[in-house]
Amino acid sequence: PYRRMHVNGDLRLDLGGWASGGFLANSIVEGTAGLTTGQQWFTRNSELGGWTGGNWNRTFVGTSGTPATAWPDAPTTTVEYTPVIRDKPFLVIDDDDTFSVFVPSLVKKTRGVSWKGGNEPGARIPIGDFHIAFPGKDDAESINSALAAGKHLLFTPGIYTLDGAIRVRRPGTVVMGMGFATLVPETGEAAIVTDDVPGITISSLMVDAGPRRSPVLIQVGDVDSRTDHSKNPTTLHDVFCRVGGAVPGSAGACVVVNSNDVIIDHAWLWRADHGAGAEWDVNRAKNGLVVNGDDVTIYGLFNEHFQEYQTVWNGERGRVYFYQSEIPYDPPSHEAWRPGSRGGYASYRVAGHVRVHEAHGLGVYSFFGVHQERNPDVRLRSAIEVPETKDVRINHVSTFSGRSGGIDHPINGRGEATNVGETKFFDGLDPDSRR
């Protein structure tokens, strides 16, 4: 993630070779920003002198200096305003060498950077109000004790093995990492569980699934969450989860959101396709993200390789701005992955009871058989499954297929098939397309 930067010139976001994509937010680039080979890119609340390049999916929200929406000739999605955001907290040092953490205020319908002019609304929390955690010194018990005593939580860089879940119960608690501090739950519990309370912030953390299967790695709110948190939502920023890759592990889901009004500002959820334990029967994981709460908004969702639905959305009035997803590389056979006659697990699934939902700039890609013998018969019927009601809107979908197999349709059995070596673009579903 590239945040809060003022670039007095051009910004090149890849080096000309293979590049997957990334996230830019709350930054000014006086020159031209852009890509050459990058598959996809997401930019939020920035001011650009111009933009160049990008292949399959580039999405801009609340940003100036962008290309105009052009689909599919130059696959670009632009949304004029960011509907609601609380920007990521960050460490501050004053002139007298005193540290604090600045937590920006919640803002609505914004465009451009939050810090221009130096009068950004927000609050400073003295560093003395934080429990500063160190790997090898702190465990779940010491951290939970500090949280229960009213402290916020700052993880210094390193790997934290946990024998229990970190439980965040107090409204307004800030939990933040430095250097992507990494949490590893080792006893089959979650890494972080929050109560259904307002204003929690979780940022800059990596969670690695541990050797005993955790039902979930990060859980926001309990299953009975019903409270309206629209005035002070919980926010997650730059939260990454891995199942395998670094260490062998398994989980039911990476992130489950039960609370209402949650904002996720960049998440990468990854069932490993390479590295430690990256085998179909070893790093088991059903879903990357499950959303049960209402009015949840996500900016920059990267979610890939899980063994069933990558994203399951059960809540009402959800919003997603940019989605990148590779379905699993490694089903050992057609029968091992496709659930009966359903035609494979869609990457992005909105439950049939949902009546209002919107998503902008989605890319779903297949690379069946990358790390095994070719499986030409493994195919996905629909990359996206949603209810076809008048207030469910999917705007701009790209699909790509490599290696073997392919994707039969972008949405709900509609649109052209994507076969090996092909990229296809689909405008999406909205009321006008359902006449």
Short mmCIF file of C-alpha atoms in Angstrom, two decimals, residues 91-378:
data_model
loop_
_atom_site.label_atom_id
_atom_site.label_comp_id
_atom_site.label_asym_id
_atom_site.label_seq_id
_atom_site.Cartn_x
_atom_site.Cartn_y
_atom_site.Cartn_z
CA LEU A 91 2.38 7.37 14.16
CA VAL A 92 3.38 11.02 14.69
CA ILE A 93 6.49 12.53 16.32
CA ASP A 94 6.34 16.15 17.46
CA ASP A 95 9.10 18.74 17.54
CA ASP A 96 9.79 17.83 21.16
CA ASP A 97 10.32 14.14 20.22
CA THR A 98 6.99 13.07 21.72
CA PHE A 99 5.13 10.25 19.94
CA SER A 100 1.38 9.99 19.43
CA VAL A 101 -1.03 8.26 17.05
CA PHE A 102 -3.25 10.36 14.80
CA VAL A 103 -6.67 8.89 14.04
CA PRO A 104 -8.46 10.70 11.18
CA SER A 105 -12.15 11.49 11.51
CA LEU A 106 -14.93 9.77 9.61
CA VAL A 107 -15.81 11.74 6.46
CA LYS A 108 -18.40 11.29 3.75
CA LYS A 109 -18.59 12.03 0.02
CA THR A 110 -14.95 13.05 -0.40
CA ARG A 111 -12.66 13.67 -3.36
CA GLY A 112 -8.91 14.20 -3.21
CA VAL A 113 -6.51 13.98 -0.29
CA SER A 114 -7.49 14.56 3.33
CA TRP A 115 -4.29 16.32 4.45
CA LYS A 116 -4.02 19.20 1.98
CA GLY A 117 -3.73 22.49 3.86
CA GLY A 118 -2.65 20.76 7.07
CA ASN A 119 -6.02 20.92 8.84
CA GLU A 120 -7.16 17.33 8.67
CA PRO A 121 -9.91 16.54 11.19
CA GLY A 122 -9.03 13.85 13.69
CA ALA A 123 -7.69 13.11 17.16
CA ARG A 124 -4.24 12.45 18.61
CA ILE A 125 -3.83 9.65 21.12
CA PRO A 126 -0.73 9.92 23.37
CA ILE A 127 1.67 7.01 23.01
CA GLY A 128 1.33 6.44 26.76
CA ASP A 129 -2.25 5.28 26.10
CA PHE A 130 -0.90 2.34 24.07
CA HIS A 131 0.38 -1.04 25.14
CA ILE A 132 3.47 -1.49 22.96
CA ALA A 133 3.85 -5.18 22.16
CA PHE A 134 7.10 -6.99 21.35
CA PRO A 135 7.52 -10.47 19.81
CA GLY A 136 8.79 -13.04 22.28
CA LYS A 137 7.66 -10.89 25.18
CA ASP A 138 3.91 -10.54 24.64
CA ASP A 139 1.29 -13.25 24.24
CA ALA A 140 -2.50 -13.28 24.12
CA GLU A 141 -2.76 -13.08 27.91
CA SER A 142 -0.55 -10.00 28.30
CA ILE A 143 -2.19 -8.26 25.35
CA ASN A 144 -5.74 -8.99 26.53
CA SER A 145 -4.84 -7.80 30.01
CA ALA A 146 -3.64 -4.48 28.60
CA LEU A 147 -6.77 -4.11 26.43
CA ALA A 148 -8.99 -4.85 29.43
CA ALA A 149 -7.17 -2.10 31.34
CA GLY A 150 -8.21 0.42 28.66
CA LYS A 151 -5.05 0.53 26.56
CA HIS A 152 -4.83 0.79 22.80
CA LEU A 153 -2.42 -1.65 21.12
CA LEU A 154 0.69 -1.11 18.99
CA PHE A 155 2.57 -4.13 17.63
CA THR A 156 6.25 -3.59 16.89
CA PRO A 157 7.59 -5.57 13.90
CA GLY A 158 7.96 -9.32 14.27
CA ILE A 159 6.06 -12.60 14.51
CA TYR A 160 3.69 -13.15 17.44
CA THR A 161 2.63 -16.74 18.18
CA LEU A 162 -0.70 -16.72 20.02
CA ASP A 163 -2.15 -19.38 22.32
CA GLY A 164 -5.52 -17.60 22.36
CA ALA A 165 -7.49 -14.94 20.54
CA ILE A 166 -6.85 -11.22 21.07
CA ARG A 167 -10.21 -9.84 22.21
CA VAL A 168 -11.03 -6.20 21.49
CA ARG A 169 -14.05 -5.19 23.57
CA ARG A 170 -13.79 -1.44 24.20
CA PRO A 171 -15.35 1.09 21.78
CA GLY A 172 -12.81 3.23 19.96
CA THR A 173 -9.83 0.92 20.52
CA VAL A 174 -6.95 1.33 18.05
CA VAL A 175 -5.00 -1.82 17.15
CA MET A 176 -2.15 -1.14 14.75
CA GLY A 177 1.01 -2.80 13.54
CA MET A 178 4.38 -1.59 12.38
CA GLY A 179 6.24 -3.35 9.58
CA PHE A 180 3.26 -5.65 9.08
CA ALA A 181 3.61 -7.36 12.44
CA THR A 182 2.44 -10.95 11.98
CA LEU A 183 0.04 -12.85 14.24
CA VAL A 184 -0.02 -16.68 14.20
CA PRO A 185 -2.85 -18.38 16.16
CA GLU A 186 -1.51 -21.82 17.14
CA THR A 187 -4.35 -23.39 19.14
CA GLY A 188 -7.21 -23.33 16.64
CA GLU A 189 -8.68 -20.03 17.79
CA ALA A 190 -8.96 -16.74 15.89
CA ALA A 191 -6.16 -14.20 15.97
CA ILE A 192 -8.46 -11.20 16.63
CA VAL A 193 -12.10 -11.10 17.74
CA THR A 194 -13.96 -7.84 18.37
CA ASP A 195 -17.17 -7.17 20.23
CA ASP A 196 -20.02 -5.47 18.39
CA VAL A 197 -19.03 -1.98 19.56
CA PRO A 198 -18.39 1.26 17.64
CA GLY A 199 -15.20 2.84 16.40
CA ILE A 200 -12.60 0.06 16.59
CA THR A 201 -9.65 0.50 14.21
CA ILE A 202 -7.43 -2.38 13.07
CA SER A 203 -4.55 -1.63 10.70
CA SER A 204 -1.26 -2.85 9.22
CA LEU A 205 -1.36 -6.45 10.41
CA MET A 206 -0.61 -9.81 8.81
CA VAL A 207 -2.32 -12.94 10.12
CA ASP A 208 -0.90 -16.35 9.22
CA ALA A 209 -3.11 -19.39 9.78
CA GLY A 210 -1.53 -21.75 12.30
CA PRO A 211 -1.03 -25.53 12.40
CA ARG A 212 -4.44 -26.18 14.01
CA ARG A 213 -7.42 -25.13 11.94
CA SER A 214 -8.96 -21.83 13.03
CA PRO A 215 -12.65 -21.39 12.08
CA VAL A 216 -11.82 -17.71 11.37
CA LEU A 217 -8.67 -15.58 11.59
CA ILE A 218 -10.24 -12.14 12.13
CA GLN A 219 -13.84 -11.78 13.36
CA VAL A 220 -15.56 -8.39 13.60
CA GLY A 221 -18.60 -8.51 15.88
CA ASP A 222 -20.49 -11.54 17.16
CA VAL A 223 -23.07 -13.58 15.28
CA ASP A 224 -25.93 -11.70 16.91
CA SER A 225 -24.66 -8.23 15.94
CA ARG A 226 -27.54 -5.92 15.06
CA THR A 227 -26.46 -2.42 16.19
CA ASP A 228 -26.35 0.60 13.87
CA HIS A 229 -22.74 1.90 13.87
CA SER A 230 -23.09 4.35 10.99
CA LYS A 231 -21.96 7.33 13.10
CA ASN A 232 -18.80 5.59 14.30
CA PRO A 233 -18.02 2.44 12.30
CA THR A 234 -15.25 -0.06 12.84
CA THR A 235 -12.53 0.22 10.19
CA LEU A 236 -9.86 -2.17 8.92
CA HIS A 237 -6.89 -0.85 6.93
CA ASP A 238 -4.16 -2.81 5.14
CA VAL A 239 -5.12 -6.12 6.75
CA PHE A 240 -3.53 -9.19 5.14
CA CYS A 241 -4.25 -12.85 5.84
CA ARG A 242 -2.38 -15.90 4.58
CA VAL A 243 -3.30 -19.58 4.73
CA GLY A 244 -0.06 -21.37 3.98
CA GLY A 245 2.85 -19.88 2.10
CA ALA A 246 4.88 -18.68 5.06
CA VAL A 247 3.96 -21.53 7.44
CA PRO A 248 1.64 -24.53 6.86
CA GLY A 249 -1.81 -23.71 8.19
CA SER A 250 -5.56 -24.00 7.65
CA ALA A 251 -8.67 -21.97 8.41
CA GLY A 252 -12.37 -21.89 7.71
CA ALA A 253 -12.34 -18.24 6.61
CA CYS A 254 -9.86 -15.41 6.84
CA VAL A 255 -12.20 -12.52 7.74
CA VAL A 256 -15.82 -12.68 8.95
CA VAL A 257 -17.67 -9.38 9.36
CA ASN A 258 -20.77 -9.62 11.55
CA SER A 259 -21.06 -5.98 12.63
CA ASN A 260 -22.94 -3.38 10.61
CA ASP A 261 -21.37 -0.36 8.87
CA VAL A 262 -17.81 -1.75 8.85
CA ILE A 263 -15.34 -0.12 6.43
CA ILE A 264 -12.46 -2.15 4.99
CA ASP A 265 -9.81 -0.01 3.35
CA HIS A 266 -7.56 -2.49 1.53
CA ALA A 267 -7.36 -6.19 2.35
CA TRP A 268 -5.38 -9.02 0.79
CA LEU A 269 -6.66 -12.48 1.70
CA TRP A 270 -4.57 -15.32 0.29
CA ARG A 271 -4.72 -19.07 0.37
CA ALA A 272 -1.20 -19.82 -0.76
CA ASP A 273 -0.60 -21.09 -4.28
CA HIS A 274 3.14 -21.52 -3.54
CA GLY A 275 5.44 -21.71 -0.52
CA ALA A 276 5.09 -23.68 2.71
CA GLY A 277 2.17 -26.10 2.83
CA ALA A 278 0.65 -24.99 -0.47
CA GLU A 279 -1.17 -28.21 -1.36
CA TRP A 280 -4.88 -28.89 -1.92
CA ASP A 281 -5.17 -31.21 1.10
CA VAL A 282 -2.81 -29.25 3.38
CA ASN A 283 -3.64 -25.53 3.45
CA ARG A 284 -7.38 -26.04 3.62
CA ALA A 285 -9.57 -22.93 3.63
CA LYS A 286 -13.12 -22.42 2.38
CA ASN A 287 -13.51 -18.64 2.12
CA GLY A 288 -11.45 -15.49 2.17
CA LEU A 289 -14.23 -13.11 3.26
CA VAL A 290 -17.72 -13.62 4.69
CA VAL A 291 -19.87 -10.50 5.25
CA ASN A 292 -22.95 -10.95 7.42
CA GLY A 293 -23.34 -7.33 8.54
CA ASP A 294 -25.37 -4.68 6.74
CA ASP A 295 -24.00 -1.48 5.15
CA VAL A 296 -20.43 -2.78 4.87
CA THR A 297 -18.15 -0.86 2.45
CA ILE A 298 -14.86 -2.15 1.03
CA TYR A 299 -12.20 -0.33 -0.99
CA GLY A 300 -9.56 -2.53 -2.63
CA LEU A 301 -10.43 -6.19 -1.95
CA PHE A 302 -7.83 -8.74 -3.08
CA ASN A 303 -9.07 -12.26 -2.32
CA GLU A 304 -7.75 -15.41 -3.94
CA HIS A 305 -7.26 -19.18 -4.21
CA PHE A 306 -9.74 -20.33 -1.54
CA GLN A 307 -11.37 -23.72 -2.04
CA GLU A 308 -15.00 -22.61 -2.12
CA TYR A 309 -16.44 -19.10 -2.60
CA GLN A 310 -13.72 -16.47 -2.28
CA THR A 311 -16.26 -13.85 -1.12
CA VAL A 312 -19.67 -14.58 0.44
CA TRP A 313 -21.92 -11.58 1.02
CA ASN A 314 -25.01 -12.11 3.18
CA GLY A 315 -25.61 -8.54 4.41
CA GLU A 316 -27.75 -5.84 2.83
CA ARG A 317 -26.52 -2.66 1.12
CA GLY A 318 -22.95 -3.82 0.71
CA ARG A 319 -20.56 -1.82 -1.49
CA VAL A 320 -17.27 -2.92 -3.05
CA TYR A 321 -14.97 -0.64 -5.01
CA PHE A 322 -12.42 -2.79 -6.85
CA TYR A 323 -12.14 -6.56 -6.54
CA GLN A 324 -9.26 -8.80 -7.62
CA SER A 325 -9.56 -12.55 -7.34
CA GLU A 326 -7.88 -15.64 -8.69
CA ILE A 327 -9.88 -18.79 -8.11
CA PRO A 328 -7.84 -21.78 -6.83
CA TYR A 329 -4.99 -22.97 -9.02
CA ASP A 330 -4.90 -26.48 -7.68
CA PRO A 331 -8.16 -28.49 -7.70
CA PRO A 332 -6.89 -32.03 -8.31
CA SER A 333 -9.88 -32.82 -10.53
CA HIS A 334 -13.14 -31.50 -11.85
CA GLU A 335 -15.10 -33.58 -9.31
CA ALA A 336 -12.99 -32.49 -6.31
CA TRP A 337 -13.94 -28.84 -6.71
CA ARG A 338 -17.29 -28.50 -8.46
CA PRO A 339 -20.18 -28.86 -5.97
CA GLY A 340 -22.58 -31.17 -7.78
CA SER A 341 -24.24 -29.48 -10.74
CA ARG A 342 -23.52 -25.93 -9.58
CA GLY A 343 -20.59 -25.59 -11.94
CA GLY A 344 -17.83 -24.64 -9.53
CA TYR A 345 -17.73 -22.06 -6.76
CA ALA A 346 -18.12 -18.50 -8.00
CA SER A 347 -15.46 -16.10 -6.80
CA TYR A 348 -17.95 -13.44 -5.68
CA ARG A 349 -21.30 -14.62 -4.35
CA VAL A 350 -24.11 -12.42 -3.08
CA ALA A 351 -26.75 -14.45 -1.23
CA GLY A 352 -30.12 -14.90 -2.88
CA HIS A 353 -32.04 -13.03 -0.16
CA VAL A 354 -30.02 -9.80 -0.63
CA ARG A 355 -31.98 -6.99 -2.28
CA VAL A 356 -29.46 -4.11 -2.39
CA HIS A 357 -25.78 -4.44 -3.32
CA GLU A 358 -23.26 -2.73 -5.58
CA ALA A 359 -19.75 -3.53 -6.80
CA HIS A 360 -17.49 -1.61 -9.20
CA GLY A 361 -14.43 -2.80 -11.11
CA LEU A 362 -14.13 -6.57 -10.60
CA GLY A 363 -11.52 -8.93 -12.02
CA VAL A 364 -11.79 -12.72 -11.67
CA TYR A 365 -9.06 -14.90 -13.15
CA SER A 366 -8.43 -18.64 -13.53
CA PHE A 367 -5.10 -20.46 -13.73
CA PHE A 368 -6.19 -24.07 -13.26
CA GLY A 369 -3.36 -26.59 -13.21
CA VAL A 370 -0.45 -24.20 -12.66
CA HIS A 371 1.35 -26.45 -10.16
CA GLN A 372 0.23 -29.86 -11.40
CA GLU A 373 -0.57 -31.77 -14.53
CA ARG A 374 -2.95 -29.94 -16.80
CA ASN A 375 -6.63 -30.29 -15.95
CA PRO A 376 -8.46 -29.20 -19.10
CA ASP A 377 -11.85 -30.25 -17.71
CA VAL A 378 -11.77 -28.00 -14.62
#
